[in-house]
Structures are given as structure tokens and as C-alpha cells.
Short mmCIF file of C-alpha atoms and ligand atoms in Angstrom, two decimals:
data_model
loop_
_atom_site.label_atom_id
_atom_site.label_comp_id
_atom_site.label_asym_id
_atom_site.label_seq_id
_atom_site.Cartn_x
_atom_site.Cartn_y
_atom_site.Cartn_z
CA UNK T 6 78.86 100.69 -49.06
CA UNK T 7 77.56 97.21 -49.86
CA UNK T 8 78.06 94.71 -47.06
CA UNK T 9 78.39 90.94 -47.38
CA UNK T 10 78.25 87.91 -45.10
CA UNK T 11 80.74 85.16 -45.79
CA UNK T 12 79.75 81.52 -45.40
CA UNK T 13 82.33 78.74 -45.70
CA UNK T 14 81.01 75.38 -46.90
CA UNK T 15 83.31 72.48 -47.78
CA UNK T 16 86.24 74.90 -47.48
CA UNK T 17 84.83 77.26 -50.11
CA UNK T 18 83.87 80.83 -49.19
CA UNK T 19 80.60 82.24 -50.48
CA UNK T 20 79.48 85.85 -50.11
CA UNK T 21 75.90 86.94 -49.65
CA UNK T 22 74.63 90.53 -49.61
CA UNK T 23 73.38 92.06 -46.37
CA UNK T 24 70.10 93.92 -46.86
CA UNK T 25 69.21 96.81 -44.52
CA UNK T 26 65.62 97.99 -44.00
CA UNK T 27 64.53 101.60 -43.48
CA UNK T 28 64.59 101.09 -39.69
CA UNK T 29 68.06 99.55 -39.74
CA UNK T 30 66.96 95.89 -39.56
CA UNK T 31 69.51 93.66 -41.27
CA UNK T 32 69.16 90.39 -43.14
CA UNK T 33 71.46 88.15 -45.11
CA UNK T 34 69.98 87.62 -48.56
CA UNK T 35 70.53 83.89 -49.05
CA UNK T 36 68.35 83.54 -52.13
CA UNK T 37 71.39 82.27 -54.13
CA UNK T 38 72.67 79.98 -51.35
CA UNK T 39 71.48 76.66 -52.79
CA UNK T 40 72.44 77.55 -56.34
CA UNK T 41 75.96 78.53 -55.25
CA UNK T 42 76.73 76.25 -52.30
CA UNK T 43 74.26 73.34 -52.67
CA UNK T 44 72.74 73.82 -49.17
CA UNK T 45 69.54 75.36 -47.80
CA UNK T 46 68.84 77.01 -44.44
CA UNK T 47 66.71 75.21 -41.83
CA UNK T 48 64.59 77.39 -39.54
CA UNK T 49 61.77 75.44 -37.93
CA UNK T 50 58.85 77.82 -37.24
CA UNK T 51 60.58 80.57 -39.30
CA UNK T 52 61.90 82.32 -36.16
CA UNK T 53 64.85 83.76 -38.10
CA UNK T 54 63.42 83.87 -41.59
CA UNK T 55 62.48 87.07 -43.34
CA UNK T 56 59.94 85.85 -45.88
CA UNK T 57 59.65 89.13 -47.79
CA UNK T 58 60.38 92.85 -47.87
CA UNK T 59 57.26 94.72 -46.80
CA UNK T 60 56.38 98.41 -46.45
CA UNK T 61 53.20 97.99 -44.38
CA UNK T 62 53.97 97.52 -40.66
CA UNK T 63 57.08 97.97 -38.52
CA UNK T 64 57.64 96.19 -35.20
CA UNK T 65 60.62 96.50 -32.89
CA UNK T 66 60.01 93.64 -30.47
CA UNK T 67 62.85 94.61 -28.14
CA UNK T 68 61.65 98.19 -27.71
CA UNK T 69 57.90 97.44 -27.89
CA UNK T 70 57.32 99.62 -30.99
CA UNK T 71 54.47 99.07 -33.48
CA UNK T 72 53.76 101.39 -36.43
CA UNK T 73 51.38 101.10 -39.39
CA UNK T 74 52.93 102.75 -42.49
CA UNK T 75 55.19 104.64 -40.06
CA UNK T 76 52.40 105.96 -37.81
CA UNK T 77 52.75 104.91 -34.12
CA UNK T 78 50.01 102.59 -32.86
CA UNK T 79 49.49 104.82 -29.80
CA UNK T 80 48.43 107.76 -32.03
CA UNK T 81 46.15 105.62 -34.16
CA UNK T 82 44.51 104.02 -31.09
CA UNK T 83 43.85 107.41 -29.50
CA UNK T 84 42.86 109.43 -32.56
CA UNK T 85 41.99 107.35 -35.60
CA UNK T 86 38.89 105.46 -36.62
CA UNK T 87 39.12 101.84 -37.70
CA UNK T 88 38.25 102.67 -41.30
CA UNK T 89 40.76 105.51 -41.49
CA UNK T 90 43.38 103.07 -40.16
CA UNK T 91 42.23 100.49 -42.72
CA UNK T 92 42.71 103.03 -45.53
CA UNK T 93 46.17 103.86 -44.19
CA UNK T 94 47.15 100.18 -44.28
CA UNK T 95 45.50 99.29 -47.58
CA UNK T 96 46.31 102.40 -49.66
CA UNK T 97 49.50 103.51 -47.90
CA UNK T 98 48.42 106.96 -46.65
CA UNK T 99 45.95 108.53 -44.27
CA UNK T 100 42.95 109.55 -46.40
CA UNK T 101 42.05 113.21 -46.96
CA UNK T 102 38.45 114.35 -46.52
CA UNK T 103 37.45 113.46 -50.08
CA UNK T 104 39.05 110.00 -50.02
CA UNK T 105 37.47 109.27 -46.65
CA UNK T 106 34.04 110.25 -47.99
CA UNK T 107 34.47 108.15 -51.14
CA UNK T 108 35.46 105.07 -49.12
CA UNK T 109 32.57 105.63 -46.70
CA UNK T 110 30.17 105.53 -49.66
CA UNK T 111 31.80 102.36 -50.98
CA UNK T 112 31.42 100.70 -47.58
CA UNK T 113 27.74 101.62 -47.41
CA UNK T 114 27.03 100.45 -50.97
CA UNK T 115 28.80 97.15 -50.40
CA UNK T 116 27.75 96.22 -46.88
CA UNK T 117 24.65 94.13 -47.65
CA UNK T 118 24.98 90.47 -48.61
CA UNK T 119 23.62 89.16 -51.88
CA UNK T 120 20.18 87.66 -51.16
CA UNK T 121 21.38 84.18 -52.18
CA UNK T 122 24.26 84.32 -49.71
CA UNK T 123 21.77 84.33 -46.87
CA UNK T 124 20.73 80.79 -47.81
CA UNK T 125 24.19 79.58 -46.82
CA UNK T 126 23.52 80.48 -43.19
CA UNK T 127 20.62 77.99 -43.13
CA UNK T 128 22.98 75.20 -44.15
CA UNK T 129 25.19 75.44 -41.06
CA UNK T 130 24.17 73.58 -37.90
CA UNK T 131 23.28 75.92 -35.01
CA UNK T 132 26.37 74.59 -33.19
CA UNK T 133 28.74 75.69 -36.01
CA UNK T 134 31.67 77.76 -34.80
CA UNK T 135 31.38 81.33 -36.15
CA UNK T 136 35.00 81.16 -37.41
CA UNK T 137 34.06 78.19 -39.65
CA UNK T 138 31.10 80.18 -40.97
CA UNK T 139 33.22 83.30 -41.48
CA UNK T 140 35.91 81.58 -43.51
CA UNK T 141 33.37 79.76 -45.70
CA UNK T 142 31.32 82.90 -46.27
CA UNK T 143 34.31 85.15 -47.04
CA UNK T 144 35.32 82.67 -49.71
CA UNK T 145 31.72 82.59 -50.97
CA UNK T 146 31.56 86.37 -51.54
CA UNK T 147 33.43 86.07 -54.83
CA UNK T 148 31.00 83.46 -56.15
CA UNK T 149 28.04 85.80 -55.73
CA UNK T 150 29.21 89.32 -56.24
CA UNK T 151 32.59 89.83 -57.82
CA UNK T 152 32.73 89.82 -61.59
CA UNK T 153 36.51 89.54 -61.82
CA UNK T 154 37.96 88.23 -58.54
CA UNK T 155 41.47 88.79 -59.87
CA UNK T 156 40.90 92.56 -59.52
CA UNK T 157 43.08 94.37 -61.97
CA UNK T 158 42.22 98.07 -61.91
CA UNK T 159 42.55 100.43 -58.92
CA UNK T 160 38.89 101.46 -58.71
CA UNK T 161 37.80 97.85 -58.77
CA UNK T 162 40.32 97.06 -56.00
CA UNK T 163 38.93 99.92 -53.86
CA UNK T 164 35.44 98.58 -54.29
CA UNK T 165 36.46 94.99 -53.58
CA UNK T 166 38.44 96.05 -50.47
CA UNK T 167 35.49 98.10 -49.17
CA UNK T 168 33.18 95.18 -49.95
CA UNK T 169 35.33 92.70 -48.05
CA UNK T 170 35.65 94.98 -45.01
CA UNK T 171 31.92 95.74 -44.94
CA UNK T 172 30.75 92.20 -45.65
CA UNK T 173 33.07 90.57 -43.11
CA UNK T 174 31.27 92.62 -40.49
CA UNK T 175 27.83 91.76 -41.91
CA UNK T 176 28.67 88.04 -42.10
CA UNK T 177 29.99 88.03 -38.52
CA UNK T 178 26.83 89.62 -37.13
CA UNK T 179 24.56 87.44 -39.31
CA UNK T 180 26.27 84.24 -38.12
CA UNK T 181 25.60 85.33 -34.53
CA UNK T 182 21.95 86.09 -35.31
CA UNK T 183 21.52 82.67 -36.96
CA UNK T 184 23.11 81.03 -33.92
CA UNK T 185 20.74 82.70 -31.45
CA UNK T 186 17.73 82.25 -33.75
CA UNK T 187 17.01 85.94 -34.34
CA UNK T 188 16.29 87.60 -37.70
CA UNK T 189 19.34 89.08 -39.44
CA UNK T 190 19.61 92.85 -38.89
CA UNK T 191 20.38 94.95 -41.99
CA UNK T 192 23.36 97.35 -41.93
CA UNK T 193 22.41 101.03 -41.46
CA UNK T 194 23.74 103.67 -43.84
CA UNK T 195 24.04 106.32 -41.11
CA UNK T 196 26.27 104.50 -38.63
CA UNK T 197 30.08 104.35 -38.47
CA UNK T 198 31.73 100.94 -38.83
CA UNK T 199 31.95 99.84 -35.18
CA UNK T 200 28.49 101.17 -34.25
CA UNK T 201 27.00 99.47 -37.32
CA UNK T 202 28.47 96.14 -36.27
CA UNK T 203 27.00 96.50 -32.76
CA UNK T 204 23.63 97.42 -34.30
CA UNK T 205 23.68 94.29 -36.48
CA UNK T 206 24.67 92.15 -33.48
CA UNK T 207 22.24 93.47 -30.89
CA UNK T 208 19.26 95.17 -32.58
CA UNK T 209 16.05 93.15 -32.63
CA UNK T 210 12.91 93.93 -34.65
CA UNK T 211 11.17 95.49 -31.66
CA UNK T 212 14.19 97.41 -30.26
CA UNK T 213 17.13 99.20 -31.89
CA UNK T 214 20.44 98.91 -30.13
CA UNK T 215 22.25 102.23 -29.72
CA UNK T 216 25.90 101.96 -28.71
CA UNK T 217 27.08 104.43 -26.07
CA UNK T 218 30.08 106.56 -27.12
CA UNK T 219 32.29 104.69 -24.61
CA UNK T 220 31.36 101.28 -26.03
CA UNK T 221 31.80 102.47 -29.64
CA UNK T 222 35.17 104.01 -28.75
CA UNK T 223 36.38 100.81 -27.05
CA UNK T 224 35.36 98.59 -29.98
CA UNK T 225 36.88 101.01 -32.49
CA UNK T 226 40.17 100.96 -30.55
CA UNK T 227 40.09 97.15 -30.33
CA UNK T 228 39.76 96.96 -34.13
CA UNK T 229 42.53 99.54 -34.74
CA UNK T 230 44.91 97.61 -32.48
CA UNK T 231 44.25 94.35 -34.33
CA UNK T 232 44.43 95.81 -37.86
CA UNK T 233 47.88 94.49 -38.81
CA UNK T 234 50.92 92.84 -37.28
CA UNK T 235 53.32 92.18 -40.17
CA UNK T 236 54.24 88.54 -40.92
CA UNK T 237 52.20 86.74 -38.24
CA UNK T 238 50.79 83.25 -38.88
CA UNK T 239 47.50 84.29 -40.53
CA UNK T 240 49.04 87.11 -42.59
CA UNK T 241 51.83 84.83 -43.79
CA UNK T 242 49.07 82.37 -44.75
CA UNK T 243 47.30 85.08 -46.76
CA UNK T 244 50.58 85.98 -48.48
CA UNK T 245 51.37 82.33 -49.16
CA UNK T 246 47.99 81.76 -50.81
CA UNK T 247 48.24 85.09 -52.67
CA UNK T 248 51.66 84.12 -54.03
CA UNK T 249 50.04 81.33 -56.05
CA UNK T 250 47.95 83.99 -57.80
CA UNK T 251 44.80 83.18 -55.79
CA UNK T 252 42.22 85.95 -55.50
CA UNK T 253 41.76 88.23 -52.46
CA UNK T 254 38.70 86.42 -51.05
CA UNK T 255 40.29 82.96 -51.25
CA UNK T 256 43.50 84.29 -49.69
CA UNK T 257 41.74 86.10 -46.81
CA UNK T 258 39.49 83.11 -46.16
CA UNK T 259 42.66 81.03 -45.60
CA UNK T 260 43.88 83.72 -43.18
CA UNK T 261 40.67 83.38 -41.14
CA UNK T 262 41.38 79.68 -40.66
CA UNK T 263 44.97 80.30 -39.60
CA UNK T 264 43.80 82.90 -37.09
CA UNK T 265 41.38 80.44 -35.48
CA UNK T 266 44.10 78.41 -33.73
CA UNK T 267 44.52 78.82 -29.94
CA UNK T 268 48.16 79.88 -30.28
CA UNK T 269 47.12 82.77 -32.53
CA UNK T 270 43.76 84.62 -32.56
CA UNK T 271 42.00 81.87 -30.61
CA UNK T 272 44.02 82.95 -27.56
CA UNK T 273 41.55 85.77 -26.79
CA UNK T 274 38.93 83.09 -25.97
CA UNK T 275 41.57 81.03 -24.19
CA UNK T 276 42.38 83.88 -21.80
CA UNK T 277 38.77 84.23 -20.64
CA UNK T 278 38.41 80.44 -20.28
CA UNK T 279 41.59 80.44 -18.18
CA UNK T 280 40.38 83.29 -15.95
CA UNK T 281 36.99 81.57 -15.53
CA UNK T 282 38.77 78.35 -14.61
CA UNK T 283 40.76 80.20 -11.94
CA UNK T 284 37.57 81.83 -10.61
CA UNK T 285 35.36 78.72 -10.74
CA UNK T 286 37.90 76.51 -8.99
CA UNK T 287 38.87 79.15 -6.44
CA UNK T 288 42.53 78.92 -7.52
CA UNK T 289 45.12 81.42 -6.41
CA UNK T 290 46.84 83.04 -9.41
CA UNK T 291 50.18 81.86 -8.09
CA UNK T 292 48.91 78.25 -8.04
CA UNK T 293 47.88 78.60 -11.67
CA UNK T 294 51.32 80.01 -12.48
CA UNK T 295 52.88 76.96 -10.83
CA UNK T 296 50.71 74.69 -12.96
CA UNK T 297 51.95 76.50 -16.08
CA UNK T 298 55.56 76.13 -14.93
CA UNK T 299 55.11 72.39 -14.47
CA UNK T 300 56.09 71.37 -18.00
CA UNK T 301 54.25 68.03 -17.70
CA UNK T 302 50.89 69.85 -17.33
CA UNK T 303 50.85 71.03 -20.94
CA UNK T 304 49.17 74.24 -19.72
CA UNK T 305 50.24 77.61 -21.11
CA UNK T 306 49.54 81.00 -19.67
CA UNK T 307 47.15 82.23 -22.34
CA UNK T 308 47.67 85.81 -23.48
CA UNK T 309 51.34 85.69 -22.51
CA UNK T 310 54.40 85.42 -24.73
CA UNK T 311 55.01 86.49 -28.29
CA UNK T 312 57.37 85.46 -31.05
CA UNK T 313 58.41 89.04 -31.78
CA UNK T 314 57.87 91.02 -28.57
CA UNK T 315 60.53 90.33 -25.98
CA UNK T 316 59.23 93.33 -24.10
CA UNK T 317 55.71 94.62 -23.40
CA UNK T 318 53.35 94.32 -26.34
CA UNK T 319 52.36 97.99 -26.85
CA UNK T 320 48.82 96.87 -27.72
CA UNK T 321 48.44 95.14 -24.34
CA UNK T 322 49.41 98.34 -22.51
CA UNK T 323 46.74 100.32 -24.37
CA UNK T 324 44.08 97.65 -23.92
CA UNK T 325 44.73 97.30 -20.19
CA UNK T 326 44.03 101.00 -19.69
CA UNK T 327 41.07 100.87 -22.08
CA UNK T 328 39.54 97.95 -20.12
CA UNK T 329 39.83 99.96 -16.89
CA UNK T 330 38.26 103.04 -18.51
CA UNK T 331 35.41 101.12 -20.14
CA UNK T 332 34.42 99.28 -16.97
CA UNK T 333 34.51 102.58 -15.03
CA UNK T 334 32.39 104.35 -17.65
CA UNK T 335 29.86 101.49 -17.68
CA UNK T 336 29.85 101.33 -13.86
CA UNK T 337 30.46 97.61 -13.91
CA UNK T 338 32.92 95.44 -12.07
CA UNK T 339 34.24 92.29 -13.62
CA UNK T 340 35.94 89.91 -11.19
CA UNK T 341 37.87 88.48 -14.16
CA UNK T 342 39.67 91.84 -14.56
CA UNK T 343 40.91 91.61 -10.95
CA UNK T 344 42.02 88.02 -11.53
CA UNK T 345 43.79 89.06 -14.76
CA UNK T 346 45.68 91.81 -12.91
CA UNK T 347 46.74 89.35 -10.17
CA UNK T 348 47.84 86.74 -12.71
CA UNK T 349 49.86 89.35 -14.61
CA UNK T 350 51.57 90.54 -11.42
CA UNK T 351 52.34 86.99 -10.29
CA UNK T 352 53.77 86.09 -13.72
CA UNK T 353 55.88 89.23 -14.07
CA UNK T 354 57.39 88.60 -10.61
CA UNK T 355 58.30 85.03 -11.51
CA UNK T 356 61.70 84.11 -12.89
CA UNK T 357 60.18 81.55 -15.34
CA UNK T 358 58.47 84.38 -17.24
CA UNK T 359 61.16 87.04 -16.68
CA UNK T 360 64.00 84.82 -17.92
CA UNK T 361 62.03 83.89 -21.05
CA UNK T 362 60.93 87.51 -21.60
CA UNK T 363 57.25 86.56 -21.55
CA UNK T 364 54.87 89.52 -21.17
CA UNK T 365 51.13 90.02 -21.71
CA UNK T 366 50.22 90.12 -25.39
CA UNK T 367 47.27 91.74 -27.20
CA UNK T 368 44.91 88.96 -26.11
CA UNK T 369 45.44 89.27 -22.37
CA UNK T 370 43.08 92.22 -21.74
CA UNK T 371 41.09 92.38 -24.99
CA UNK T 372 38.56 89.78 -23.82
CA UNK T 373 37.63 91.88 -20.77
CA UNK T 374 36.62 94.67 -23.16
CA UNK T 375 34.64 92.34 -25.43
CA UNK T 376 32.81 90.82 -22.42
CA UNK T 377 31.88 94.28 -21.15
CA UNK T 378 30.45 95.15 -24.58
CA UNK T 379 28.37 91.96 -24.46
CA UNK T 380 30.17 90.00 -27.21
CA UNK T 381 29.72 86.25 -26.58
CA UNK T 382 32.88 84.23 -26.02
CA UNK T 383 32.76 82.22 -29.25
CA UNK T 384 32.64 85.48 -31.26
CA UNK T 385 35.90 86.81 -29.77
CA UNK T 386 38.15 85.43 -32.50
CA UNK T 387 35.68 86.63 -35.14
CA UNK T 388 36.14 90.15 -33.76
CA UNK T 389 39.89 89.69 -34.13
CA UNK T 390 39.31 88.60 -37.75
CA UNK T 391 37.20 91.69 -38.49
CA UNK T 392 40.01 93.81 -37.06
CA UNK T 393 42.75 91.99 -39.02
CA UNK T 394 40.95 92.17 -42.39
CA UNK T 395 42.60 95.50 -43.47
CA UNK T 396 46.03 93.99 -42.83
CA UNK T 397 45.20 90.86 -44.81
CA UNK T 398 43.93 92.98 -47.72
CA UNK T 399 47.05 95.19 -47.64
CA UNK T 400 49.35 92.15 -47.66
CA UNK T 401 47.39 90.44 -50.44
CA UNK T 402 47.77 93.63 -52.50
CA UNK T 403 51.49 93.94 -51.74
CA UNK T 404 52.08 90.38 -52.98
CA UNK T 405 49.82 90.81 -56.02
CA UNK T 406 51.45 94.09 -57.07
CA UNK T 407 55.03 92.84 -56.77
CA UNK T 408 56.33 92.27 -60.30
CA UNK T 409 59.19 90.15 -58.88
CA UNK T 410 56.87 87.97 -56.75
CA UNK T 411 57.63 84.27 -56.89
CA UNK T 412 55.35 81.56 -55.54
CA UNK T 413 56.03 80.89 -51.81
CA UNK T 414 57.55 77.47 -51.78
CA UNK T 415 59.87 76.56 -48.88
CA UNK T 416 62.16 73.55 -49.07
CA UNK T 417 62.74 70.87 -46.43
CA UNK T 418 65.27 68.47 -45.05
CA UNK T 419 63.88 64.99 -45.67
CA UNK T 420 64.28 62.62 -42.68
CA UNK T 421 62.00 59.73 -43.78
CA UNK T 422 62.69 56.24 -45.13
CA UNK T 423 65.29 55.86 -47.82
CA UNK T 424 64.43 54.04 -51.05
CA UNK T 425 62.22 51.10 -50.06
CA UNK T 426 60.69 48.27 -52.00
CA UNK T 427 56.98 48.06 -52.93
CA UNK T 428 55.68 44.76 -51.47
CA UNK T 429 52.52 43.06 -52.83
CA UNK T 430 49.61 43.31 -50.33
CA UNK T 431 49.47 39.57 -49.56
CA UNK T 432 53.14 39.56 -48.58
CA UNK T 433 53.04 42.53 -46.15
N1 ACO B 530 53.09 80.07 -21.03
C1 ACO B 530 54.13 79.33 -20.57
N2 ACO B 530 55.32 79.18 -21.20
C2 ACO B 530 55.46 79.84 -22.36
C3 ACO B 530 54.44 80.65 -22.90
C4 ACO B 530 53.22 80.75 -22.20
N3 ACO B 530 52.21 81.50 -22.65
N4 ACO B 530 54.87 81.19 -24.07
C5 ACO B 530 56.12 80.73 -24.25
N5 ACO B 530 56.49 79.92 -23.22
C6 ACO B 530 57.80 79.28 -23.01
C7 ACO B 530 57.99 78.14 -23.99
O1 ACO B 530 57.50 76.93 -23.45
C8 ACO B 530 59.49 78.15 -24.17
O2 ACO B 530 60.09 77.59 -22.99
P1 ACO B 530 61.48 76.76 -23.11
O3 ACO B 530 62.48 77.72 -23.69
O4 ACO B 530 61.79 76.33 -21.72
O5 ACO B 530 61.18 75.61 -24.03
C9 ACO B 530 59.84 79.65 -24.14
O6 ACO B 530 58.78 80.25 -23.35
C10 ACO B 530 59.90 80.28 -25.51
O7 ACO B 530 58.63 80.11 -26.12
P2 ACO B 530 58.37 79.60 -27.58
O8 ACO B 530 57.29 78.54 -27.56
O9 ACO B 530 59.65 79.27 -28.26
O10 ACO B 530 57.77 80.89 -28.23
P3 ACO B 530 57.14 80.98 -29.66
O11 ACO B 530 57.65 82.24 -30.21
O12 ACO B 530 57.37 79.76 -30.48
O13 ACO B 530 55.56 81.05 -29.38
C11 ACO B 530 53.49 81.94 -28.68
C12 ACO B 530 54.88 82.25 -29.23
C13 ACO B 530 52.80 80.89 -29.58
C14 ACO B 530 52.66 83.20 -28.71
C15 ACO B 530 53.60 81.39 -27.26
O14 ACO B 530 54.18 82.38 -26.42
C16 ACO B 530 52.26 80.96 -26.68
O15 ACO B 530 51.86 79.82 -26.90
N6 ACO B 530 51.54 81.84 -25.92
C17 ACO B 530 50.23 81.51 -25.41
C18 ACO B 530 49.18 81.63 -26.49
C19 ACO B 530 48.92 83.07 -26.87
O16 ACO B 530 48.72 83.94 -26.02
N7 ACO B 530 48.87 83.31 -28.17
C20 ACO B 530 48.60 84.65 -28.73
C21 ACO B 530 49.81 85.21 -29.36
S1 ACO B 530 49.54 86.85 -29.94
C22 ACO B 530 48.59 86.63 -31.32
O17 ACO B 530 48.72 85.73 -32.07
C23 ACO B 530 47.56 87.54 -31.50
#
């Protein structure tokens, strides 16, 4: 039976339909609110705004559930490869053997950069942040290699999606190589996605890098866990840009920039910087927690808190265990892991965090894994971007395929000057 919410404005009752999702989530469809009642809703930061209906990822923040196309994140992290997960997100189903093989071929064929694209790397100063390079280069792909960036047929989309996934990885590794002054390493046709990235990062002309199975497994899991997270800041940015009809490369390039911010993907760097600060200044975790609680300090506990999770982030649980396992397997100890554990314990025992339901998020332990693998700190957010690319592609496609899609265009409540007079310059 159809349900409605009733809103009374100026003594007049208006009814709006209540929409229910497949997992029972409910929303009031207010799309006719302004037309009928002359008002809009105001929701700073979109905390209560459903911007779309989407069939890609489900999160229950209260219960700590995350599923891609219905498949629990725990199963994907334990059993799936990053590319299989990417195909699930982008095409809607886990691939069968034939589809997996076809996509593997497409990735191989599309992983090298056009020769002219390499010239761009020379134009960036050696101090350039790899996220700036990544966003510029992702946007540049279309100028070199894509005949029709608007991508109309399915086979062309498959090829473009494979190209973007493969080239994002190649660009990331090439930007690192340019930064450290080493020759760019070519992708290898025989290596899986994660291993190929590590090869391009760490192989040098006189020595090939071979990833151990533990390192490859940890990186693969990192990428799977970052592959999508419904309407987060960068994905909403991709959807917003896509809604104007912009092509996939332009839309994803915008997503890279949104991810860069320290409150979003940049937090994985922020966590390590925080832990190093605690170590280098000999701080006790509880002292750091007190600094965070002092609202005049402007300091946040990086890697803690989440707009949607008001319970443990399921990705953080998996990554914490994975960090332990990787360090054990590599026979290394990282004092930052001990500090992270102490900080987590101190925060979880503190009423400030408990009362606000602040728990570790995906970024809290991911940096420990990346450090152990040997990824330099300023590449951490780039690794997040590589992981998130399948999600961005899937959301771009969902927007582009929606025949009812309208351009994203929020309204506002204006609070500036009322009508004011233009005064000639000499009289101001
Ligand atoms: N440290 C200290 N206090 C915090 C933190 C934190 N990490 N996170 C939230 N709070 C406090 C807020 O100050 C606020 O307190 P108040 O009610 O007394 O004003 C309360 O908890 C609610 O927080 P909001 O800021 O309303 O939460 P919001 O949903 O807007 O922000 C965010 C979420 C940005 C993730 C925030 O928790 C944060 O800044 N965390 C640290 C950065 C971080 O780890 N980002 C990665 C997020 S996951 C991702 O993008 C991959």
C-alpha cells in the first residue's frame, strides 16, 4: 500500500510519497515540494538527503554492513580479486570464466599510455603532488586515445572502463617514477592487477620486483575494500559532473580531486602523520586524545568518525586484522601499529568518542599496510583513488544510463545583501 508523509505549510496540508528501498530504507520523495508548497528543504552537508536511487552499493551504518551489488564486503575481501570486484560493480554481476578472460585481455591491451602522454609527466615539477598529476592525466586520457568519449555502445564502454582502470594504475606508478627520477616501467602482460602495479612502482632496469604472495594479497584486499562506498564526497562529485552529460574521464578526474581532501581520501596520509607526530614527540595516546577533545585545538583524530557508520566500519575491522597478518608474514614490527592500537583503545574508552559514535574508519589501519608494502606516504591517496575507480565508473554509468536523469542542481537559501545600489568607483 502506498504511504505518504504529510507536511503542513501555511495551514495547507501537502502529501508526499514515501519511497522504500530493497533493504527497507525509507525516504520522503519531496521532488514536487517547491512546485506544490513554494518551499525547499535545507540540509547543509546533505546529511539527510538522498540524492538518487542507486543499485550499486548498500550500507547499513548502524549495523556496520557493506555490500557491493548485494555481495558482503567480507566475502569479497577474503575471496575475490580486485578486477573481479570491479566487474561486479561496473557490470552488475560477478563475471563467469569467459567474461573474466575477456576483461583481462582488455586490461592488458589498454594498460600502456599513448607515447605522447608521457610528455606530460615532464611538464610537472618534481615536487608535484601525485594526486594533482593523477587527476590531470586521467582527464588527458580522452584527448589521446578515445575516439568518442561519450561512449555509446556496450563494447566500447567495456573497453573504455578497462582502459581507465588499467591506465589509472599505469599513471600512478609513472608519476612515482618521475618523482624519484627513475625510468618508467612498462606494464607486464603476465601479471595480475595488483602485482603489475607493484612491478611498475618498484622494478628498475637492472632488477625486477617480484611481489610476495602476502604483499600481493594485502594490496588486492586494500583495493577491494576501497572499490565503492555509495554516495560519498568523491562519488557524488563524479555523479554531479556526469549529470551534466560530461564524459567518463572528465567525471572521474573530478572525483580524484574531491578524494584528495584530508576529510576524505587524504585521511589515510593524515593518520600516518598523526601517528608519527605522537611517536616523534613522545606523546602518550591519551594526551593526544585530550588534545583532540580540546575544541580550540582544531585537531581531529584522523581515521576516526564517519558520516554513515555509527558503528564499526566493517572495512576497518578487516584491515586491522590484515595489517597484523601482513606484518607477521613479513617478519617486521612497526611501532606505528602499536601506537595505532593504543590510540584506538584510548579513544573507544573515552566518552567523547563513545557519545558521538566515533569509531575507526577505513583509513585508520590502511596506512600501516601501505607502509609495510613500501608505498611512500604521498602515494597513499593515489592508492585509494586506484581502488575507488571501479565505483566511480559504475556510478558514472548509472547516471549516464538513466533515461530520467536530470542535471544535478541543488537550490539554496540566499542570506546575502538585499538589492543594493551600484556606486561609481570615485564615490565608493
Ligand atoms: N575527531 C574528533 N571529533 C570528531 C571526529 C574526529 N575524527 N569526527 C567527528 N567528530 C566530532 C565532530 O566535531 C562533531 O562534534 P560536535 O557534535 O560536538 O560538534 C561530532 O563528532 C559529529 O561529527 P561531524 O563533523 O558532524 O561528522 P561528519 O559526518 O560531518 O564528518 C568526517 C565525518 C568528515 C569523516 C569526520 O568524522 C572527520 O573529520 N573525521 C576525521 C577525518 C577522516 O578520518 N576522514 C576519513 C573519512 S572516511 C573516508 O572518506 C574514506
